[in-house]
PDB file of C-alpha atoms in Angstrom:
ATOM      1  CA  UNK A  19      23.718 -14.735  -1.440  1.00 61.00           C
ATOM      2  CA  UNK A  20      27.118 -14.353  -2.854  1.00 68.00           C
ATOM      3  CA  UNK A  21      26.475 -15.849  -6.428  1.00 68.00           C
ATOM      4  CA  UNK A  22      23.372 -13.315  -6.194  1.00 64.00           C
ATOM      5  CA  UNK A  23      26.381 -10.171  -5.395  1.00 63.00           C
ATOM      6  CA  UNK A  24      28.343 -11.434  -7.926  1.00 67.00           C
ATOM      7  CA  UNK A  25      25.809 -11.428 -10.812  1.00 64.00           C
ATOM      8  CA  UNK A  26      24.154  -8.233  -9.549  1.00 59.00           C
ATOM      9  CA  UNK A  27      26.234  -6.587  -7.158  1.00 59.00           C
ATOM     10  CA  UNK A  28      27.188  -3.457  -9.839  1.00 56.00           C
ATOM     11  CA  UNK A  29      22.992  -2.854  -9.540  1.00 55.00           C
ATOM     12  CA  UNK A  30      22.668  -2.658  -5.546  1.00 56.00           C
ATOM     13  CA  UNK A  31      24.139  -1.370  -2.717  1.00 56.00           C
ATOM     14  CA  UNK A  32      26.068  -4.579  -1.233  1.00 51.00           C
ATOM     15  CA  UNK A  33      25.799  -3.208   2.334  1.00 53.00           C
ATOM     16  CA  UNK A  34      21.708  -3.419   1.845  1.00 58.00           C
ATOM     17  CA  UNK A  35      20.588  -5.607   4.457  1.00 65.00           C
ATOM     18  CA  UNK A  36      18.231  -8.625   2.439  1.00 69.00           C
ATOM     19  CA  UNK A  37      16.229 -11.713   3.758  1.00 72.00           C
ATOM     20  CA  UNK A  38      16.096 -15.146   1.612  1.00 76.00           C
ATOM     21  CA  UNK A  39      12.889 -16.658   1.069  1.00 81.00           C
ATOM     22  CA  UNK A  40      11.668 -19.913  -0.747  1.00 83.00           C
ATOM     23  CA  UNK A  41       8.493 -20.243  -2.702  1.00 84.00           C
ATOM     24  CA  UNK A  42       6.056 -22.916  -0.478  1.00 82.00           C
ATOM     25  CA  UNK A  43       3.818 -24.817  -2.750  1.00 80.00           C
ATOM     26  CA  UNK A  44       1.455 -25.351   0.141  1.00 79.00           C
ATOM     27  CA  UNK A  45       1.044 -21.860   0.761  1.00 75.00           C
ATOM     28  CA  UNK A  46       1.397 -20.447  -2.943  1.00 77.00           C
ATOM     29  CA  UNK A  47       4.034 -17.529  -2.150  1.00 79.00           C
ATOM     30  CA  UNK A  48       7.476 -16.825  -0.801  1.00 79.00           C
ATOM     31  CA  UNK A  49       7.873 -17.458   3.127  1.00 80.00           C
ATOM     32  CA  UNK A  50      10.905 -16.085   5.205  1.00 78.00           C
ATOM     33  CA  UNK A  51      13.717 -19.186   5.235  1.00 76.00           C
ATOM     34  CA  UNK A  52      15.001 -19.676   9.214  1.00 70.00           C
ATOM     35  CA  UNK A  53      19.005 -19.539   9.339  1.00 69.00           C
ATOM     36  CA  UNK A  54      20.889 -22.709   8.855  1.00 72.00           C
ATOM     37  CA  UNK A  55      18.207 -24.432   6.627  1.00 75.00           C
ATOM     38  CA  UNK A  56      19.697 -26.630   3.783  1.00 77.00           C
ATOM     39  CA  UNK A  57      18.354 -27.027   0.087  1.00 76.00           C
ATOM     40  CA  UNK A  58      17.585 -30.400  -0.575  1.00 81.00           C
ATOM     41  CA  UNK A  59      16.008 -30.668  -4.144  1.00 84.00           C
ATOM     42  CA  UNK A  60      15.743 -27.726  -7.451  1.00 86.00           C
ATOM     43  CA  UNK A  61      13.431 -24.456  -5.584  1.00 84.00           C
ATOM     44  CA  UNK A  62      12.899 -21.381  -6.277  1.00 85.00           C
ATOM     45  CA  UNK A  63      14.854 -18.500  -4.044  1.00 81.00           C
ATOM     46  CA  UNK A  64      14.671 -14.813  -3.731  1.00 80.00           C
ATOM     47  CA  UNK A  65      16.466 -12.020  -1.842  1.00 74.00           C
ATOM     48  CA  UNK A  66      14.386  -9.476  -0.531  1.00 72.00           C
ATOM     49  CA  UNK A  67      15.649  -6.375   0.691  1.00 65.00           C
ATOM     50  CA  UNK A  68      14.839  -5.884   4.397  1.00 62.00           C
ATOM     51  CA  UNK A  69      15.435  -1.463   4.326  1.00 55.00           C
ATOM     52  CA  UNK A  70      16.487   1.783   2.542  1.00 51.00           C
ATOM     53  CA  UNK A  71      19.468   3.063   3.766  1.00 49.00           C
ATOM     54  CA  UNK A  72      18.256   6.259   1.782  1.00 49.00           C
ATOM     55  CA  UNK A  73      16.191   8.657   3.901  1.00 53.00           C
ATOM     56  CA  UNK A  74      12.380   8.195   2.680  1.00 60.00           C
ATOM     57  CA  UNK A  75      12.039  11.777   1.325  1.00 73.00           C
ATOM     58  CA  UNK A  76       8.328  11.175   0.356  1.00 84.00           C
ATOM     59  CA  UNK A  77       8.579  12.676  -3.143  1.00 88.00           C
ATOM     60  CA  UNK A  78       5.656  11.270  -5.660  1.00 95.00           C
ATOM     61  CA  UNK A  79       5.433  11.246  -9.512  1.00 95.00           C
ATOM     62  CA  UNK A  80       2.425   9.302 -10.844  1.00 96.00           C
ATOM     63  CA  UNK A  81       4.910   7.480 -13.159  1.00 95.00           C
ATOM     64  CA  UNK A  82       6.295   5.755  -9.916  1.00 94.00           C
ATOM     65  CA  UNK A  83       3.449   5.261  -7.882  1.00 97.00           C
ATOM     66  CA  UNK A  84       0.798   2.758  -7.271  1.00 98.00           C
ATOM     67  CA  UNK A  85      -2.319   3.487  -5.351  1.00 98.00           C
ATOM     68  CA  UNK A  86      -3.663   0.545  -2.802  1.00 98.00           C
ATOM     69  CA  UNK A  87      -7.333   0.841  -1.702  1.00 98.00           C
ATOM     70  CA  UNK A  88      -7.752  -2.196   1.117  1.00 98.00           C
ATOM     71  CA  UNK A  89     -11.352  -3.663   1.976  1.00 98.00           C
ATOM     72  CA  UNK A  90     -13.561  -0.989   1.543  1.00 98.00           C
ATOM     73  CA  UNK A  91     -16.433  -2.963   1.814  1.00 97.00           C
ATOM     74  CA  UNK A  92     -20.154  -3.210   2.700  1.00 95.00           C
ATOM     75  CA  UNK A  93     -20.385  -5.380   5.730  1.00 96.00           C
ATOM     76  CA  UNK A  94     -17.389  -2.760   7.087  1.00 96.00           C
ATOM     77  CA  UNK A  95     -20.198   0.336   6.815  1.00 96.00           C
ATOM     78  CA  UNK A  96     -21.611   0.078  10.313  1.00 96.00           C
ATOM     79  CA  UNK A  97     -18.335  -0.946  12.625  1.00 97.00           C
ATOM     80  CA  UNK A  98     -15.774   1.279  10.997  1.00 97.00           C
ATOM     81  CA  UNK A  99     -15.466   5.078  12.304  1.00 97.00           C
ATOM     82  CA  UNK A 100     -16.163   8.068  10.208  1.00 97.00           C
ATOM     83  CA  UNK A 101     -16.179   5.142   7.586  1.00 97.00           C
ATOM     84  CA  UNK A 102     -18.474   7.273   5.575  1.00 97.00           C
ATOM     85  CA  UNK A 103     -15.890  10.320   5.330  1.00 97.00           C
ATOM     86  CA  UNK A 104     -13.528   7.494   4.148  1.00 97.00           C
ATOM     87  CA  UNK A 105     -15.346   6.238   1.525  1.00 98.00           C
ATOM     88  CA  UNK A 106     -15.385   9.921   0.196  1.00 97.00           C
ATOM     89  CA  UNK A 107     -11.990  10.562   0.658  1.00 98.00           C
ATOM     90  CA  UNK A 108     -11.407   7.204  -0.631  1.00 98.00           C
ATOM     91  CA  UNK A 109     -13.667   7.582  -4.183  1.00 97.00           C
ATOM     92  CA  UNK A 110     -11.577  11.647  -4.056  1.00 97.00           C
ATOM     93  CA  UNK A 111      -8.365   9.310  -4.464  1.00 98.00           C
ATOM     94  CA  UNK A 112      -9.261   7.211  -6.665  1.00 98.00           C
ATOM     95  CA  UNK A 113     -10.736  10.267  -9.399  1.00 98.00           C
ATOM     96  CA  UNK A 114      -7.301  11.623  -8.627  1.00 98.00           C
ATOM     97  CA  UNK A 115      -5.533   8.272  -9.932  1.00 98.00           C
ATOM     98  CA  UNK A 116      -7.667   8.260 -12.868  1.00 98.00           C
ATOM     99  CA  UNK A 117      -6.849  11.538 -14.261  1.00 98.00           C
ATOM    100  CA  UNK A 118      -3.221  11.375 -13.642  1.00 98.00           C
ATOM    101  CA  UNK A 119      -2.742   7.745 -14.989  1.00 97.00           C
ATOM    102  CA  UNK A 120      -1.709   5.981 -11.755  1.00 98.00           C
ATOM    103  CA  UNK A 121      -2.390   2.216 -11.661  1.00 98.00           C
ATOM    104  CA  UNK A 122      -5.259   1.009  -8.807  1.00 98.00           C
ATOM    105  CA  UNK A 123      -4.726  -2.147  -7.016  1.00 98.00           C
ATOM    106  CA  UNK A 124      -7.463  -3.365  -5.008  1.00 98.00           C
ATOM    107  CA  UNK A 125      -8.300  -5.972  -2.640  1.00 98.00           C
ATOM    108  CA  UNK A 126     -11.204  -7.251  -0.925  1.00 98.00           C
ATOM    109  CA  UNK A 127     -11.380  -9.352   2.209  1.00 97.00           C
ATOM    110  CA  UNK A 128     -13.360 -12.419   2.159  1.00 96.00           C
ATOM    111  CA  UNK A 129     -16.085 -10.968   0.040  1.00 95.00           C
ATOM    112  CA  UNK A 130     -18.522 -13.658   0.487  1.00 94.00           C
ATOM    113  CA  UNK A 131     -18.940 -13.233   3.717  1.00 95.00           C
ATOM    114  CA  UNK A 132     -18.019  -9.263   3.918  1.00 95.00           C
ATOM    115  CA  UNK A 133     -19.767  -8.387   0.385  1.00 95.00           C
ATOM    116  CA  UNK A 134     -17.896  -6.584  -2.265  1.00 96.00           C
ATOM    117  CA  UNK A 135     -16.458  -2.915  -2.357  1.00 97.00           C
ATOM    118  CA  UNK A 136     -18.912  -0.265  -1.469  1.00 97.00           C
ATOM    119  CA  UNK A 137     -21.069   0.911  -4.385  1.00 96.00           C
ATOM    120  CA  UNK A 138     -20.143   4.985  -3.806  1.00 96.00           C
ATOM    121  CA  UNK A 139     -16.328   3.811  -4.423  1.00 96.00           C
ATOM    122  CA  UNK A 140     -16.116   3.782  -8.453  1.00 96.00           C
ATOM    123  CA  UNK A 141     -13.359   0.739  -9.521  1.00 96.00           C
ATOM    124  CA  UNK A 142     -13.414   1.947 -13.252  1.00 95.00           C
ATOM    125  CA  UNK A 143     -10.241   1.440 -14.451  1.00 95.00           C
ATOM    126  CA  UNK A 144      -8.467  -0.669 -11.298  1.00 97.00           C
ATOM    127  CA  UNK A 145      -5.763  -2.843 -12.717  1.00 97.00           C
ATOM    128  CA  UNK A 146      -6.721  -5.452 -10.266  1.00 97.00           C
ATOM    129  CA  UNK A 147      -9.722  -6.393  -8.289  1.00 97.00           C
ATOM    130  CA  UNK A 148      -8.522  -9.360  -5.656  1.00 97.00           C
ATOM    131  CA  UNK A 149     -10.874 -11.215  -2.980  1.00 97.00           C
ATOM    132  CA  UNK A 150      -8.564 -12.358  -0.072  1.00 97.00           C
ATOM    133  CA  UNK A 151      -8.293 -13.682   3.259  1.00 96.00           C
ATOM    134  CA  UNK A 152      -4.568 -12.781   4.253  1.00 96.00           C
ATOM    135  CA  UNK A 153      -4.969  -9.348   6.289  1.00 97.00           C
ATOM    136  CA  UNK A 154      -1.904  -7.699   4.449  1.00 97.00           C
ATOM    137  CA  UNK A 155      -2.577  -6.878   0.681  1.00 98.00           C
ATOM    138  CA  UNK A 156       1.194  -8.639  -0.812  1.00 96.00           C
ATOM    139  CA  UNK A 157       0.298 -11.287  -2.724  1.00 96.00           C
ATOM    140  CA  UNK A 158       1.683 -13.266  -5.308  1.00 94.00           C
ATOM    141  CA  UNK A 159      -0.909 -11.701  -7.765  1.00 96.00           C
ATOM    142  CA  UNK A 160      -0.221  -8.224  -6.353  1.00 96.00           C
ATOM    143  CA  UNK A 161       3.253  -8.595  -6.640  1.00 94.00           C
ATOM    144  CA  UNK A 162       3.232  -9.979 -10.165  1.00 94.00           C
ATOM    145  CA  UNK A 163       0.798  -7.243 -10.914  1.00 95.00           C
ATOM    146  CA  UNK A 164       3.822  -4.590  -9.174  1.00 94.00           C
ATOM    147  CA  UNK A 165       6.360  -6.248 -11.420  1.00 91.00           C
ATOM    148  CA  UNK A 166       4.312  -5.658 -14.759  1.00 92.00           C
ATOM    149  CA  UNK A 167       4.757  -2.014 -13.582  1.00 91.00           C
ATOM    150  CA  UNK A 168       8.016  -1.066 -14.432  1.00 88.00           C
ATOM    151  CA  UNK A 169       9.891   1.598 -12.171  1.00 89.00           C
ATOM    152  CA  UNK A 170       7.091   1.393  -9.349  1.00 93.00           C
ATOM    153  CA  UNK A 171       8.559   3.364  -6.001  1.00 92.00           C
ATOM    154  CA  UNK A 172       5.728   4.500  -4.094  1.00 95.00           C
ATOM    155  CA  UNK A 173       2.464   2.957  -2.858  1.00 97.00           C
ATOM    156  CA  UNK A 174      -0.059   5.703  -1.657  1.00 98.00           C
ATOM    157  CA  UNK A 175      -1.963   2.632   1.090  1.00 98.00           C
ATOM    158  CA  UNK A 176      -5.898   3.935   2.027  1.00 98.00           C
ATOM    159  CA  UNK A 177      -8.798   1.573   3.281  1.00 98.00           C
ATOM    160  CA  UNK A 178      -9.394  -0.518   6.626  1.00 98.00           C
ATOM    161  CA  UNK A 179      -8.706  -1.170   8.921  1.00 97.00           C
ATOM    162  CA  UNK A 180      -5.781   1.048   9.816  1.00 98.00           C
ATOM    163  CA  UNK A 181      -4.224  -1.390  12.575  1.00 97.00           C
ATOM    164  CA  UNK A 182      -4.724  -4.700  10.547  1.00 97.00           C
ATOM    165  CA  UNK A 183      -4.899  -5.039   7.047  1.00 97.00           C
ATOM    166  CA  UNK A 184      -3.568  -1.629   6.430  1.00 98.00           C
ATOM    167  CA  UNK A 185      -0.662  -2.009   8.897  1.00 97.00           C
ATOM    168  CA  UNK A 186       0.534  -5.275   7.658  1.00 96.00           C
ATOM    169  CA  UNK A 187       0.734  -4.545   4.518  1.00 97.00           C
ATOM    170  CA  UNK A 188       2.638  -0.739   4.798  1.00 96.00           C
ATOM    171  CA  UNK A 189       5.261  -3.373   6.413  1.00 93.00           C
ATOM    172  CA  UNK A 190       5.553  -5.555   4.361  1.00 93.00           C
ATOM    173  CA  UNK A 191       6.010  -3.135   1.574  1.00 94.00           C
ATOM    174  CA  UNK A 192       8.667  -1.221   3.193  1.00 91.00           C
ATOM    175  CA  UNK A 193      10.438  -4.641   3.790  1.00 87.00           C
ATOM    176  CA  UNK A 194      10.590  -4.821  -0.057  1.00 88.00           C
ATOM    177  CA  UNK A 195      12.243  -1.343  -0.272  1.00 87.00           C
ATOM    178  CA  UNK A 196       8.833   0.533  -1.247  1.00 92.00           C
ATOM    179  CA  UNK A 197       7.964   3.782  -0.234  1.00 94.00           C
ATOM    180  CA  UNK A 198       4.775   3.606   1.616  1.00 96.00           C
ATOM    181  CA  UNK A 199       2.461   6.919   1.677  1.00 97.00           C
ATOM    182  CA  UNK A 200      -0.749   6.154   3.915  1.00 98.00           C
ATOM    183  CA  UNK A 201      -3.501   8.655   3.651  1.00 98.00           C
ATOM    184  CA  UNK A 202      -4.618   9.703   7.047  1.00 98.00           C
ATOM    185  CA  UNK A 203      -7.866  10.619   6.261  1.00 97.00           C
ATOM    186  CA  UNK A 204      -8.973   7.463   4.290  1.00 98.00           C
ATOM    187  CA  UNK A 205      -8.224   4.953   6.743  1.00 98.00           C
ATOM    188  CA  UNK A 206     -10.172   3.629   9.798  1.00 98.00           C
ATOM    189  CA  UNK A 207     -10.773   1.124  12.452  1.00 98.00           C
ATOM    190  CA  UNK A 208     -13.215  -0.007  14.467  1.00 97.00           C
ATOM    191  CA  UNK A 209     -11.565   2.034  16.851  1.00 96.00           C
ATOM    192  CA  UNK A 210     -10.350   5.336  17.511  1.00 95.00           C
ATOM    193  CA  UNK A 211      -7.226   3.951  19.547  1.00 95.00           C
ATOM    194  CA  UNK A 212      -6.591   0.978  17.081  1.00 97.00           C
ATOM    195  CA  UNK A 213      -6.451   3.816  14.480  1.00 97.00           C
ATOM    196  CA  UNK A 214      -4.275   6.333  16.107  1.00 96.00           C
ATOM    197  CA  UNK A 215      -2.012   3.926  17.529  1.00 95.00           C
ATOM    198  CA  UNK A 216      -1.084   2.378  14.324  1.00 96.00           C
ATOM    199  CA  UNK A 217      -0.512   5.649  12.405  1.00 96.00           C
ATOM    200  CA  UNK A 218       1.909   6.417  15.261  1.00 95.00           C
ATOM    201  CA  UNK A 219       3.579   3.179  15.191  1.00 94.00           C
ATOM    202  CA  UNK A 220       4.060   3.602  11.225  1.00 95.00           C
ATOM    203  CA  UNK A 221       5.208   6.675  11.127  1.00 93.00           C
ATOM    204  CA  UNK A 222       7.636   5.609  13.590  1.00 90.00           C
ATOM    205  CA  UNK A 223       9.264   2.905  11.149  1.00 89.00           C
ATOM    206  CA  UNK A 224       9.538   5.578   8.106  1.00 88.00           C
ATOM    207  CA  UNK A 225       6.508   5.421   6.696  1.00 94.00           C
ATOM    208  CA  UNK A 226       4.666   8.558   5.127  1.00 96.00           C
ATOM    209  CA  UNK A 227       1.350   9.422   7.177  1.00 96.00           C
ATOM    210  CA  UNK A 228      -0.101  12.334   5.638  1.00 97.00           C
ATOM    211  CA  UNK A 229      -3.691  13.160   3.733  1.00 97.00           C
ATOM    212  CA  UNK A 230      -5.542  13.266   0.541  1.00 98.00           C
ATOM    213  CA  UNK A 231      -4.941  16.694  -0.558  1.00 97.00           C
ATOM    214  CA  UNK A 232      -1.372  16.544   0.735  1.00 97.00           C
ATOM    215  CA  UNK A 233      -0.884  13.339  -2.147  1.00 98.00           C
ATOM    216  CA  UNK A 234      -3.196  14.820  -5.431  1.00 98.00           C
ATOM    217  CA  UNK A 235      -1.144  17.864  -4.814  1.00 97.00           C
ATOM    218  CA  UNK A 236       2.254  16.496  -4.493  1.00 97.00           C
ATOM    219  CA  UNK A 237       1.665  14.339  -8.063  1.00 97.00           C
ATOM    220  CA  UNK A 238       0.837  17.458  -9.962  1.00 97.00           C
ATOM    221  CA  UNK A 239       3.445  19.724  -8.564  1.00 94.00           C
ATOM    222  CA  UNK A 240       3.036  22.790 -10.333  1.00 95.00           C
ATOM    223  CA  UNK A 241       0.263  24.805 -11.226  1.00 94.00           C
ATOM    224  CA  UNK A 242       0.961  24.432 -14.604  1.00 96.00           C
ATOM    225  CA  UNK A 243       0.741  20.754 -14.978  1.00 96.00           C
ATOM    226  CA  UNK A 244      -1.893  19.119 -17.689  1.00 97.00           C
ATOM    227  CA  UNK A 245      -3.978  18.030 -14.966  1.00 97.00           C
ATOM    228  CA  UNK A 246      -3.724  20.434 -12.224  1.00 97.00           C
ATOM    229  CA  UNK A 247      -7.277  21.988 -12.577  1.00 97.00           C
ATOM    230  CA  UNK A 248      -9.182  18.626 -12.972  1.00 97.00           C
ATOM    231  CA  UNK A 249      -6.840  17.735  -9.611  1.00 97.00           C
ATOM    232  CA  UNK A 250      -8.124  21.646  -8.143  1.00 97.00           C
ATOM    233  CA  UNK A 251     -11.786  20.476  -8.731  1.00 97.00           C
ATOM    234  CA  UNK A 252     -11.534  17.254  -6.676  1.00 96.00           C
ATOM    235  CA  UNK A 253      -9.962  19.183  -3.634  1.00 96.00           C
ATOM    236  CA  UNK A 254     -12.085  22.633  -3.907  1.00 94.00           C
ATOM    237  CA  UNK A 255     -14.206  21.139  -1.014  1.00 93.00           C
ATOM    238  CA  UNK A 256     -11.883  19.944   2.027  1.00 93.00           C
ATOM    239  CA  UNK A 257     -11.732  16.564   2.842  1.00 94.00           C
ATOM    240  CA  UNK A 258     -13.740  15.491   5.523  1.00 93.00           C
ATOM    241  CA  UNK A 259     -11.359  15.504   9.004  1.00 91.00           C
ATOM    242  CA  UNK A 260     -12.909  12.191  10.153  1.00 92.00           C
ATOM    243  CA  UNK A 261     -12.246  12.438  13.451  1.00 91.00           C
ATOM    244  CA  UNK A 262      -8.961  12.858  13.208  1.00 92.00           C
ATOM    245  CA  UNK A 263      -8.947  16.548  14.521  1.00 85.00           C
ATOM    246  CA  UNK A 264     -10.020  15.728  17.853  1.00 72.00           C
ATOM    247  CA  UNK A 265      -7.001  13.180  17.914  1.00 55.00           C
ATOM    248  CA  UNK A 266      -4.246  15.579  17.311  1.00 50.00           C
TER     249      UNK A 266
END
């Protein structure tokens, strides 16, 4: 940790709190390293920073941000809740990043047995497609795929289901200093109380919980961007409230 302060300690804020991890072989990424473990033979290391001692502010720019769509798939259509409003809100999103230029990363989990991402939801464009079976989407591919992108701050998170996959990854991002934005009203659970529970809990740790309309109109900005009436045709209708309405 010191030799890492010394070589970059003019480029961070020393008093940021960071966890070491070691790349595992067996499990092809980085896992957390316990205190008092020794190095034995050449690995490789990282330092990961654990928090933002900056207030999350939730401003967006599409040059900075990444949008996340998590396991919208088939075999998810009859057990997820208002899962059909989500798949709108969901396809809304994704029109949204392909008009402003934002980068898609998508993940599906365990396609062969939970079939691939709905048909209505149009991938055109995605810079990655990934099968998994880890609930949260950080993996090694993901991350390399983050790290191609350069100046990356916020990750607008959307898909299922809101207390699994979508929780665990909104914390692991924010444990690598990323903003995290999840979209209200394109994320679902099985249940109601899974849902609403784990939007309170993240909110809670600093993430952004918030809605569709609330992110297309925070990346244009200004009525007189490029793109703000292709943006003002996706949103003319309001988003479906998905239940969430009857929640508040």
């Amino acid at each position: 940790i010191q030799k890492f302060l010394n070589l970059y300690g003019d480029h961070i804020d020393p008093h940021r709190k960071f966890v070491l991890q070691l790349f595992a072989d067996d499990w092809g990424q980085y896992v957390d390293l316990p205190k008092g473990f020794a190095v034995g033979e050449r690995c490789k290391l990282r330092l990961v920073p654990l928090q933002n001692q900056m207030t999350m502010l939730g401003t967006l720019t599409p040059s900075s941000t990444v949008f996340f769509c998590c396991d919208m798939q088939e075999r998810f259509r009859p057990a997820i809740k208002y899962f059909g409003d989500i798949i709108s809100v969901g396809q809304r999103l994704l029109q949204g990043a392909r008009v402003l230029g934002i980068p898609v990363i998508v993940t599906e989990q365990y396609p062969k047995g939970l079939g691939s991402t709905v048909q209505e939801i149009d991938l055109t464009g995605a810079k990655l497609v990934l099968p998994k079976t880890k609930f949260s989407m950080v993996l090694p591919e993901v991350e390399a795929a983050l790290a191609e992108i350069p100046g990356v701050r916020s990750v607008v998170l959307f898909g299922v289901e809101t207390h699994v996959c979508i929780q665990q990854t909104a914390l692991e991002l924010i444990g690598r200093g990323l903003e995290v934005h999840i979209v209200a009203d394109a994320t679902s659970s099985r249940s109601m109380m899974d849902r609403m529970f784990a939007l309170e809990r993240l909110a809670h740790t600093g993430i952004i919980v918030t809605t569709s309309e609330a992110i297309l109109l925070q990346l244009v900005a200004d009525k007189e961007h490029p793109k703000f009436k292709e943006i003002q045709n996706l949103i003319k209708a309001s988003a479906p409230e998905s239940g969430l309405l009857s929640k508040v």
